[in-house]
XYZ file of C-alpha atoms in Angstrom:
675
model
C -11.037 -4.556 32.199
C -12.197 -7.212 29.866
C -10.618 -10.653 30.228
C -11.677 -11.764 26.583
C -12.161 -10.021 23.461
C -12.850 -10.584 19.899
C -11.501 -9.545 16.965
C -14.155 -9.017 13.605
C -11.249 -8.938 10.735
C -8.504 -10.897 9.525
C -4.864 -10.084 8.256
C -2.254 -7.999 9.638
C -4.876 -5.572 11.188
C -6.179 -8.968 13.372
C -2.500 -9.709 14.073
C -1.742 -6.061 15.229
C -4.943 -6.209 18.072
C -3.931 -9.439 19.299
C -0.773 -8.185 20.453
C -1.572 -5.310 22.262
C -4.210 -7.362 23.711
C -1.818 -10.734 24.471
C 0.596 -7.871 26.290
C -2.552 -6.543 28.555
C -3.418 -9.568 29.603
C -6.208 -9.932 27.714
C -7.530 -13.049 26.061
C -8.407 -13.223 21.895
C -10.634 -14.541 19.762
C -9.988 -14.494 15.733
C -12.770 -15.406 13.239
C -11.891 -16.790 9.808
C -13.401 -17.762 6.625
C -12.171 -20.868 4.175
C -9.630 -18.109 2.712
C -8.250 -17.384 5.991
C -7.867 -20.741 7.732
C -4.566 -21.408 7.911
C -3.474 -17.658 8.051
C -1.249 -16.384 11.319
C -3.806 -14.553 12.811
C -5.850 -17.363 13.316
C -2.601 -19.158 14.794
C -1.632 -16.383 17.049
C -5.871 -15.940 18.730
C -6.061 -18.067 21.861
C -9.131 -18.742 20.174
C -11.019 -19.160 16.678
C -14.343 -19.230 14.879
C -14.978 -20.230 11.242
C -17.523 -18.090 10.343
C -17.686 -18.643 6.408
C -16.574 -18.610 2.559
C -13.882 -16.563 1.369
C -16.632 -13.708 0.214
C -16.430 -10.887 2.825
C -20.335 -11.035 2.514
C -20.678 -13.924 3.275
C -18.212 -14.218 6.160
C -17.150 -11.247 7.562
C -19.606 -8.712 6.678
C -22.554 -10.827 8.222
C -22.861 -8.846 11.905
C -24.933 -12.340 12.915
C -21.823 -14.620 12.512
C -19.355 -12.351 14.624
C -22.508 -11.906 17.619
C -22.621 -16.194 17.614
C -18.716 -16.372 17.753
C -18.937 -13.608 21.181
C -21.577 -15.522 22.653
C -20.089 -19.230 21.536
C -16.591 -18.315 23.008
C -17.790 -15.904 25.862
C -15.777 -12.701 24.565
C -16.724 -9.170 25.905
C -16.133 -7.158 23.508
C -15.300 -6.393 19.844
C -12.273 -4.463 18.340
C -12.973 -4.148 14.687
C -9.808 -3.564 12.730
C -10.570 -1.549 9.811
C -12.751 -2.071 7.138
C -15.631 -4.557 7.195
C -18.516 -3.631 9.902
C -15.814 -1.045 11.304
C -17.646 2.046 10.282
C -21.250 0.108 10.875
C -23.257 1.786 12.835
C -26.327 -0.928 13.350
C -23.889 -3.374 14.122
C -22.867 -1.582 17.066
C -25.990 -1.286 17.660
C -26.199 -5.073 17.546
C -23.680 -6.193 19.814
C -24.634 -3.628 22.426
C -28.417 -4.809 22.179
C -26.796 -7.874 22.958
C -24.593 -6.714 25.685
C -21.380 -7.217 24.392
C -19.044 -3.880 24.249
C -17.728 -2.344 21.021
C -13.805 -1.441 20.927
C -14.768 1.857 18.855
C -17.175 4.918 18.788
C -20.645 5.448 19.646
C -23.180 4.687 17.125
C -24.256 7.725 16.559
C -21.511 9.617 15.739
C -20.538 6.102 13.579
C -23.249 7.448 11.312
C -23.098 11.126 11.919
C -19.678 10.947 10.585
C -19.526 8.056 7.839
C -22.122 9.106 5.864
C -19.777 11.933 3.809
C -23.044 13.698 2.800
C -24.284 14.224 6.253
C -20.948 14.607 7.704
C -20.141 18.083 5.680
C -23.394 19.557 6.778
C -22.057 18.810 10.677
C -18.985 19.671 9.729
C -19.959 23.063 8.245
C -22.091 23.466 11.465
C -19.294 22.886 13.605
C -17.766 26.012 11.729
C -15.228 23.481 9.781
C -13.717 24.768 6.502
C -15.577 22.419 4.038
C -14.520 21.717 0.126
C -17.339 23.301 -1.816
C -19.414 21.237 -3.833
C -23.222 19.099 -3.823
C -23.674 18.196 -0.699
C -26.798 16.191 -1.533
C -28.023 13.017 -3.159
C -27.636 12.755 -7.126
C -30.357 10.882 -9.371
C -28.778 9.884 -12.578
C -25.732 10.923 -14.954
C -27.603 13.460 -16.118
C -27.905 15.139 -12.592
C -23.932 14.492 -12.321
C -23.186 16.035 -15.388
C -25.407 19.464 -14.319
C -24.040 19.685 -10.886
C -20.406 19.287 -11.932
C -20.588 21.797 -14.743
C -21.940 24.416 -12.046
C -19.255 23.745 -9.119
C -16.869 23.518 -12.130
C -14.083 21.178 -13.352
C -12.713 19.463 -11.688
C -14.697 17.967 -9.988
C -14.513 14.400 -7.214
C -17.408 11.597 -7.504
C -17.152 9.656 -3.968
C -19.309 6.860 -2.720
C -21.244 8.616 0.170
C -20.084 5.399 2.395
C -17.024 5.156 0.587
C -13.926 4.631 2.106
C -9.796 2.979 1.658
C -10.204 4.540 -2.107
C -12.444 2.803 -3.326
C -15.632 4.528 -4.722
C -13.911 7.591 -6.426
C -13.359 9.157 -9.624
C -11.899 12.383 -10.524
C -13.689 14.230 -13.263
C -12.069 16.961 -15.616
C -15.203 17.111 -18.609
C -18.167 16.082 -18.956
C -16.899 12.701 -21.141
C -15.274 11.493 -17.376
C -18.321 12.354 -15.479
C -20.444 10.068 -17.726
C -17.682 7.443 -17.742
C -17.415 7.175 -14.018
C -20.507 7.954 -12.712
C -21.949 4.391 -12.799
C -18.845 2.460 -12.025
C -18.452 5.011 -8.943
C -22.209 4.095 -8.054
C -21.080 0.097 -8.784
C -18.513 0.105 -6.605
C -19.935 1.995 -3.681
C -22.504 -0.495 -3.854
C -20.654 -3.746 -4.272
C -17.922 -2.485 -1.000
C -20.404 -0.514 1.007
C -23.728 -1.741 0.188
C -24.324 2.018 -0.338
C -24.687 3.790 -3.967
C -24.974 7.239 -3.527
C -22.722 9.236 -5.113
C -21.789 13.062 -3.988
C -19.979 15.695 -6.380
C -17.622 18.637 -4.607
C -14.786 20.420 -6.275
C -11.335 18.585 -6.785
C -8.620 21.204 -5.307
C -5.572 21.601 -7.533
C -2.167 20.672 -6.457
C -3.801 19.227 -3.100
C -1.944 17.731 0.055
C -3.906 15.418 1.937
C -2.861 16.149 5.710
C -5.135 13.719 8.486
C -5.328 14.186 12.301
C -5.401 11.817 14.965
C -8.161 11.634 17.769
C -8.181 10.152 20.410
C -11.119 10.332 22.933
C -12.583 8.701 26.045
C -16.442 8.736 27.624
C -15.862 11.260 30.317
C -15.498 14.052 27.388
C -12.276 14.216 27.083
C -10.749 14.327 23.611
C -7.394 14.775 22.152
C -4.947 15.516 19.306
C -2.128 13.243 18.360
C -0.745 15.711 15.464
C -0.708 15.112 12.358
C 0.496 12.453 9.315
C 1.156 13.690 5.773
C -0.971 11.326 3.166
C -0.311 12.899 0.159
C 1.607 10.215 -2.126
C -1.755 8.444 -3.266
C -2.349 6.428 -6.377
C -6.058 5.653 -7.237
C -6.875 7.713 -3.741
C -5.059 5.072 -2.190
C -2.099 6.011 0.200
C 0.959 4.622 -0.558
C 3.362 6.398 1.827
C 2.354 8.135 4.953
C 4.632 10.017 7.557
C 4.609 11.498 10.794
C 4.804 14.758 11.286
C 4.352 16.536 8.310
C 7.372 18.015 6.525
C 5.039 21.357 5.242
C 2.330 21.741 8.517
C 3.747 24.702 11.501
C 3.350 24.590 14.981
C 0.678 27.237 14.325
C -1.084 24.862 11.281
C -1.162 22.000 13.667
C -2.302 23.742 16.765
C -5.349 25.157 14.434
C -6.072 21.762 12.685
C -5.900 19.672 16.247
C -8.155 22.295 17.840
C -10.918 22.509 14.723
C -10.812 18.705 14.805
C -11.621 18.522 18.705
C -14.213 20.374 18.278
C -15.707 18.584 15.651
C -15.104 15.320 17.598
C -16.834 17.055 20.089
C -19.875 18.080 18.736
C -21.027 13.973 17.821
C -19.741 12.679 21.376
C -17.050 11.286 19.980
C -14.717 8.689 22.122
C -12.058 5.818 20.880
C -9.822 6.398 18.058
C -10.706 8.170 14.753
C -9.395 10.288 11.873
C -10.136 13.793 10.251
C -8.931 13.699 7.056
C -8.342 17.663 5.388
C -7.131 18.515 2.060
C -4.571 21.130 2.629
C -4.082 24.173 -0.447
C -1.527 26.689 0.092
C 0.800 27.497 2.395
C -1.311 29.692 4.779
C 0.725 29.785 8.175
C -2.859 30.726 9.490
C -3.784 27.201 9.300
C -6.756 28.523 7.339
C -5.941 27.085 4.015
C -7.461 23.673 4.937
C -10.475 21.782 4.057
C -12.501 18.915 5.978
C -12.912 15.384 3.412
C -14.351 13.249 6.168
C -13.781 11.765 9.718
C -13.015 7.882 9.676
C -14.654 6.728 12.796
C -11.734 3.299 13.633
C -8.534 3.171 13.645
C -6.191 3.970 10.278
C -4.046 1.657 8.549
C -1.217 4.071 9.389
C -1.604 4.542 12.780
C 1.687 3.351 13.263
C 3.726 6.499 12.481
C 1.853 8.132 15.275
C 2.674 5.712 17.637
C 6.142 6.129 16.195
C 6.875 9.563 17.152
C 4.101 9.558 20.194
C 4.918 7.041 22.032
C 1.377 6.029 22.580
C -0.111 2.754 21.478
C -3.655 3.685 20.053
C -4.924 0.089 19.882
C -4.851 -0.171 23.851
C -6.032 3.471 24.714
C -9.516 1.901 22.185
C -9.617 -1.175 24.472
C -8.893 0.931 27.641
C -11.914 3.925 26.541
C -14.007 0.997 25.860
C -13.834 -0.406 29.112
C -14.849 3.137 30.602
C -11.353 4.041 31.739
C -10.034 7.790 31.092
C -7.573 9.088 28.995
C -4.442 8.704 31.445
C -2.560 11.947 29.281
C -3.289 15.450 28.300
C -2.566 17.339 25.393
C 0.224 18.572 27.027
C 1.930 15.306 27.339
C 1.538 14.654 23.073
C 4.818 15.490 22.006
C 6.655 14.718 18.593
C 10.056 12.738 18.628
C 11.687 11.827 15.820
C 10.629 11.358 12.324
C 8.439 7.700 10.840
C 7.564 6.690 7.573
C 5.066 3.839 6.648
C 5.244 2.217 3.137
C 2.227 -0.165 1.869
C 4.107 -2.831 0.511
C 0.477 -4.204 -1.659
C 0.679 -7.700 -4.317
C 0.842 -5.509 -7.543
C 2.615 -4.977 -10.359
C 4.108 -1.356 -11.142
C 5.661 -2.429 -14.182
C 2.109 -3.430 -15.300
C 0.317 0.038 -14.517
C 0.036 -1.144 -10.522
C -2.547 -3.909 -11.748
C -3.550 -6.499 -9.153
C -1.472 -9.409 -8.665
C -2.697 -12.785 -6.571
C -1.499 -15.991 -6.260
C 0.503 -17.669 -3.881
C 3.356 -16.237 -1.961
C 6.160 -18.795 -2.976
C 8.702 -17.294 -0.522
C 8.167 -14.229 2.082
C 10.726 -12.618 3.981
C 9.743 -9.183 5.654
C 13.892 -7.425 6.298
C 12.862 -8.033 10.124
C 10.567 -9.981 12.441
C 6.988 -8.984 12.372
C 6.612 -6.095 15.092
C 5.995 -7.186 18.589
C 5.444 -4.884 21.536
C 7.526 -4.386 24.590
C 5.519 -2.168 25.757
C 7.759 0.732 25.348
C 8.168 3.691 22.818
C 10.846 2.029 21.157
C 9.117 -1.410 20.633
C 6.083 0.790 18.437
C 9.568 1.904 16.657
C 10.564 -1.873 15.772
C 13.794 -3.599 15.957
C 16.794 -0.802 14.984
C 13.682 1.471 13.916
C 12.385 -1.035 11.537
C 8.746 -2.461 11.983
C 6.970 -4.744 9.679
C 3.229 -5.050 10.121
C 1.817 -8.226 8.347
C -0.801 -11.517 8.690
C 0.498 -12.968 5.604
C 2.778 -16.184 5.391
C 5.591 -18.162 2.789
C 3.150 -20.777 0.858
C -0.037 -18.844 1.635
C -2.270 -16.905 -0.889
C -3.265 -13.369 -1.859
C -6.443 -13.724 -2.892
C -8.996 -11.548 -5.120
C -11.356 -12.051 -2.186
C -9.209 -9.499 0.131
C -7.302 -6.071 0.122
C -3.974 -7.173 -1.951
C -1.642 -5.078 1.135
C 0.984 -7.296 1.560
C 2.522 -6.032 4.509
C 3.182 -2.295 6.398
C 6.992 -1.872 6.307
C 7.555 1.421 9.280
C 10.942 3.067 9.745
C 11.684 5.463 12.997
C 14.748 7.559 12.536
C 15.397 11.054 14.238
C 15.486 13.212 11.293
C 12.993 12.627 8.398
C 15.895 12.038 5.532
C 17.164 8.970 8.268
C 13.782 7.094 8.468
C 13.977 7.193 4.379
C 17.463 5.753 4.265
C 16.260 2.851 6.822
C 13.053 2.234 4.372
C 15.512 2.052 1.334
C 17.769 -0.409 3.033
C 14.595 -2.324 4.702
C 13.090 -2.239 1.477
C 16.443 -4.141 -0.153
C 15.862 -6.822 2.214
C 12.369 -7.568 1.830
C 12.218 -10.846 -0.567
C 8.987 -11.501 -1.838
C 8.218 -14.164 -4.802
C 5.351 -16.131 -6.476
C 3.612 -12.750 -7.481
C 4.343 -9.103 -8.545
C 4.837 -6.724 -5.868
C 5.356 -2.797 -5.247
C 8.745 -2.968 -3.464
C 10.843 -1.586 -6.410
C 8.090 0.941 -6.827
C 8.200 2.131 -3.037
C 12.360 1.837 -2.633
C 11.791 4.669 -6.142
C 9.505 6.845 -3.967
C 12.502 7.121 -0.796
C 15.055 8.063 -3.461
C 13.051 10.565 -5.093
C 14.459 14.127 -5.182
C 11.005 15.428 -5.088
C 10.450 13.412 -1.930
C 13.352 14.384 -0.436
C 12.554 18.056 -0.671
C 8.696 17.305 1.249
C 7.346 18.738 -1.998
C 4.128 16.717 -1.783
C 1.146 16.876 -3.304
C -1.883 13.987 -4.292
C -1.018 13.958 -8.179
C 3.044 13.368 -7.190
C 3.004 9.744 -8.742
C 0.842 10.846 -11.777
C 3.066 13.450 -12.378
C 6.466 12.143 -11.990
C 5.297 8.663 -13.461
C 3.521 9.698 -16.223
C 4.876 7.100 -18.430
C 4.385 4.349 -15.802
C 7.020 2.738 -13.491
C 10.234 1.244 -15.296
C 12.133 1.241 -12.145
C 14.493 3.586 -10.053
C 16.931 5.906 -11.853
C 20.900 4.481 -11.261
C 23.474 6.679 -11.736
C 27.066 5.563 -13.378
C 28.649 4.847 -9.630
C 25.995 2.140 -8.778
C 25.936 0.469 -12.288
C 29.960 0.338 -12.024
C 29.872 -1.457 -8.694
C 27.029 -3.994 -9.467
C 29.258 -4.849 -12.589
C 32.491 -5.488 -10.718
C 29.886 -7.303 -8.170
C 28.605 -9.221 -11.108
C 32.108 -10.776 -12.034
C 32.635 -11.303 -8.447
C 29.344 -13.650 -8.070
C 30.599 -15.391 -11.456
C 34.126 -16.095 -10.244
C 32.849 -17.278 -6.796
C 30.343 -20.077 -9.377
C 33.281 -20.371 -11.395
C 35.500 -21.189 -8.304
C 32.991 -23.799 -6.898
C 32.868 -25.661 -10.036
C 36.745 -25.787 -10.471
C 36.917 -26.899 -6.456
C 34.277 -29.944 -7.346
C 36.488 -30.451 -10.609
C 39.629 -30.872 -9.585
C 40.229 -34.364 -10.157
C 38.869 -34.011 -13.592
C 42.022 -34.228 -16.563
C 41.163 -31.131 -17.388
C 39.935 -28.801 -15.104
C 38.073 -25.774 -15.819
C 40.359 -22.580 -16.828
C 40.376 -19.856 -14.013
C 39.654 -16.210 -15.147
C 40.464 -13.340 -14.303
C 38.964 -10.684 -16.391
C 36.006 -10.221 -17.520
C 33.319 -9.126 -20.134
C 29.808 -7.733 -18.080
C 26.958 -6.063 -20.014
C 24.807 -4.421 -17.410
C 21.501 -2.458 -18.562
C 22.762 -2.384 -22.395
C 26.483 -0.626 -21.272
C 29.506 -2.959 -21.779
C 32.292 -3.209 -18.582
C 35.631 -4.796 -18.281
C 36.399 -6.136 -15.225
C 39.399 -7.342 -13.515
C 39.153 -8.585 -9.878
C 41.268 -8.706 -7.184
C 41.060 -9.330 -3.465
C 39.845 -6.288 -2.513
C 36.838 -5.197 -5.179
C 37.740 -4.712 -8.770
C 39.147 -2.778 -11.695
C 36.429 -1.655 -13.219
C 37.245 -0.139 -17.189
C 40.217 0.523 -15.044
C 38.710 2.380 -12.011
C 39.459 0.951 -9.066
C 36.475 0.105 -6.626
C 37.000 -1.354 -3.284
C 34.170 -3.724 -1.980
C 33.791 -7.513 -0.504
C 30.335 -9.823 -0.686
C 29.248 -12.339 1.499
C 27.449 -14.179 -1.593
C 28.199 -17.532 -1.944
C 26.840 -20.071 -4.774
C 23.189 -20.912 -3.507
C 22.146 -17.673 -1.814
C 19.427 -15.362 -2.911
C 21.121 -12.567 -1.586
C 23.747 -10.455 0.109
C 25.760 -7.724 1.748
C 27.893 -5.745 -0.230
C 29.946 -3.751 1.867
C 31.789 -0.662 1.040
C 34.622 1.835 2.235
C 33.118 3.816 5.655
C 30.928 1.113 6.901
C 28.681 1.640 4.463
C 26.238 -0.963 2.999
C 24.587 -1.984 -0.033
C 21.797 -4.829 0.044
C 21.087 -6.874 -2.775
C 18.746 -10.113 -4.010
C 20.103 -11.998 -6.827
C 18.315 -14.368 -9.281
C 19.654 -16.504 -12.144
C 18.051 -15.907 -15.139
C 19.115 -17.994 -17.770
C 22.591 -17.446 -19.316
C 22.235 -13.921 -17.216
C 22.155 -12.864 -13.370
C 19.701 -10.473 -12.079
C 20.681 -8.430 -9.281
C 17.940 -6.332 -7.729
C 19.072 -3.408 -5.421
C 17.381 0.040 -4.749
C 14.558 -0.150 -6.766
C 15.587 -1.380 -9.948
C 16.007 -4.855 -10.914
C 19.396 -5.151 -13.374
C 19.719 -7.967 -16.119
C 23.623 -9.026 -16.076
C 25.093 -11.038 -18.682
C 29.040 -11.808 -17.437
C 31.403 -13.439 -19.414
C 35.179 -14.592 -19.283
C 36.873 -11.879 -21.248
C 38.286 -14.449 -23.619
C 34.882 -15.307 -24.587
C 33.552 -11.470 -25.356
C 33.785 -11.541 -28.984
C 31.675 -14.621 -29.524
C 28.863 -12.782 -26.975
C 26.803 -11.415 -30.338
C 26.900 -14.760 -32.174
C 24.170 -16.435 -29.009
C 20.473 -16.794 -29.940
C 18.077 -15.121 -27.261
C 14.370 -16.151 -27.178
C 12.314 -13.240 -28.620
C 8.929 -13.023 -26.678
C 6.131 -13.301 -28.776
C 3.968 -10.679 -30.233
C 1.046 -9.718 -28.043
C 0.313 -6.314 -29.692
C -3.513 -7.427 -31.279
C -4.315 -8.731 -28.059
C -5.957 -7.405 -25.005
C -4.890 -9.640 -21.968
C -6.360 -9.360 -18.442
C -3.497 -8.193 -16.257
C -4.871 -10.036 -13.730
C -7.028 -12.317 -12.293
C -10.954 -11.175 -11.947
C -14.098 -10.587 -13.213
C -15.614 -9.521 -16.760
C -17.540 -6.203 -15.901
C -18.251 -4.906 -18.867
C -17.158 -5.051 -22.596
C -17.133 -1.955 -24.307
C -16.914 -2.364 -28.344
C -17.956 -5.563 -30.040
C -16.850 -7.489 -33.214
C -16.113 -5.192 -35.834
C -15.833 -2.206 -34.102
C -12.796 0.470 -35.200
C -10.851 1.715 -32.218
C -8.462 4.544 -31.449
C -5.570 4.610 -29.136
C -6.538 5.004 -25.468
C -10.289 3.955 -26.054
C -11.906 1.401 -23.136
C -12.274 -1.811 -24.637
C -13.224 -3.407 -21.250
C -13.719 -3.345 -17.490
C -12.184 -6.053 -14.882
C -12.664 -6.054 -11.815
C -10.597 -7.665 -8.892
C -10.573 -7.194 -5.022
C -13.591 -4.698 -5.417
C -12.068 -2.487 -7.704
C -12.686 -1.804 -11.172
C -9.854 -1.781 -13.551
C -10.598 -0.220 -17.305
C -8.183 -1.531 -20.081
C -7.884 0.645 -22.966
C -6.342 -0.172 -26.513
C -3.088 0.586 -27.062
C -3.484 1.562 -30.704
C -5.660 2.244 -33.246
C -7.123 -0.502 -35.119
C -10.454 -2.524 -35.441
C -11.944 -5.379 -33.593
C -11.613 -8.913 -35.125
C -12.714 -11.176 -31.919
C -14.315 -10.927 -28.703
C -13.240 -14.031 -26.719
C -14.945 -13.642 -23.458
C -18.083 -12.327 -22.548
C -19.546 -9.918 -19.332
C -19.907 -11.882 -16.362
C -16.809 -14.530 -16.906
C -13.878 -14.943 -14.302
C -10.833 -14.738 -16.254
C -7.401 -15.796 -15.509
C -3.868 -13.857 -16.152
C -3.071 -13.425 -19.447
C -6.773 -14.568 -20.867
C -6.913 -12.793 -24.306
C -10.175 -10.762 -23.760
C -10.264 -9.519 -27.476
C -7.729 -9.544 -30.638
C -7.612 -6.575 -33.160
C -7.444 -7.220 -36.810
C -3.972 -7.416 -38.829
């Protein structure tokens, strides 16, 4: 077994590998850029080596710097995590030339499966179902248009070396191809150093299912069941779960055996994932098509660990050291259900645009996960596990992926795992930048999610006009009105205690007028809850002035986690995927409420504001141009993803305030329309 390994990655996956290596008694080496000098993974490792400035192509993507760090520290092996150099065959060959082990598959398998064009040819030869499309290189936009027309719309344009949702564009028409082909090439080049693009038929109403593979160097390959990854946004997975609510045992066996056969065809060893697109409910298991094979550990691997009890990182290390798998296919079972939500630095209320900046406050619902060597350790504390690599006061940088953390829950049933997600998300405190916690909670509560009727179009279909917060029922609204009144009363009681010695102490209120989300309620408090419009609601809270959160206790041992903030004369209470703005007044002052002056935000409807820090890649218009609603105005690149900013209304361009190539801050005015 290795005595020391180097992790050629950063963030939560670096922390994840270090934890398992530590349990196995293996010393670890971290490499870090200037941006990560104070990151948790650097502090966790036994040694750390600085490798350059923040841009990945000047640090984490330079093989020579990784190899030099291995030589400097005496690391015998490299775990690549995912992304960066994890699927670069030339990196593995360079390590082998220096007699450094790679904790991953052989370079030939990486080369064969990492090229999406070549991998489809191999899959077809191995007898695996493949999606109809053009398997070859595309010359230019006109060639792409011809191919798309021959295949038939809709089609998917993909960077050949792509992954993680980058370098992908869905096209429903020739216009979409002409608008997106060059952007797909640029994203492929910027993210993977390869601008080749291929085009394939887009399967309507598809489910995205993937099979986890593990193999050793002795010819043994197993499949560790499937993961459902259908809920995606811009082809980036948002929610993953294991097992799938759709896959039958017969389908699971058919999928698993085909994926094992494909792996064996390229002499695969280590962990890997075969991604499939599934259409229909054909119980023979023949309704699936090969998409690609990811020759690395997946972001969503914890859900597989939770239902199988297998530590995939440990297996990767043991395989790289030459050990045989200590299990057979018959040993792989399914216990319970696990769901993973990716907590991103993005603002769902602003079209899910990236949100970079400082984590002013960061408090996960449980301490970041530590593996105790048992299956229950891999499921976390009471079925809740957090994998993260950030810290309070740290920056979420524009240079790297916007993921803040992964929230994993495990339960005996799918509903139990989802309920644990909702409770854990209510306890997740993130301040200082936009995040998608509300959106994730809304997904977990959604009737369609609960029914298991998932497709990759779920988010676009269920939130066609964007996200405005989770739905809320009348019962919850009345409860929160009562809670808000009790919070205001607690603050008033504290003020009374301070003013006891004054000549005219504050008059205590017993009745309150509450306006929440535009609805008015009359509240009378008592020791066991409140009368809300004459209806008794029993509850207690542990809130006291100064706290940013509280637990509301309800009859039947039920609880509700809430986050609380002051917003001028109002309160903000966040729970179950929605923030409620609440005005609380003593009932005697309610008639005066309509005369209170509220600040009206400025009108910015004539301006195109930059929604996140980024690079202005392209201006699609010039001063004097007439534009229509929905027309592209500018393209801004942030976190290696290009974002097309469109006109919200028709008009004429009055002025262009920034030039292509400029770096923009949040809310920079890119251009303005005439009055």
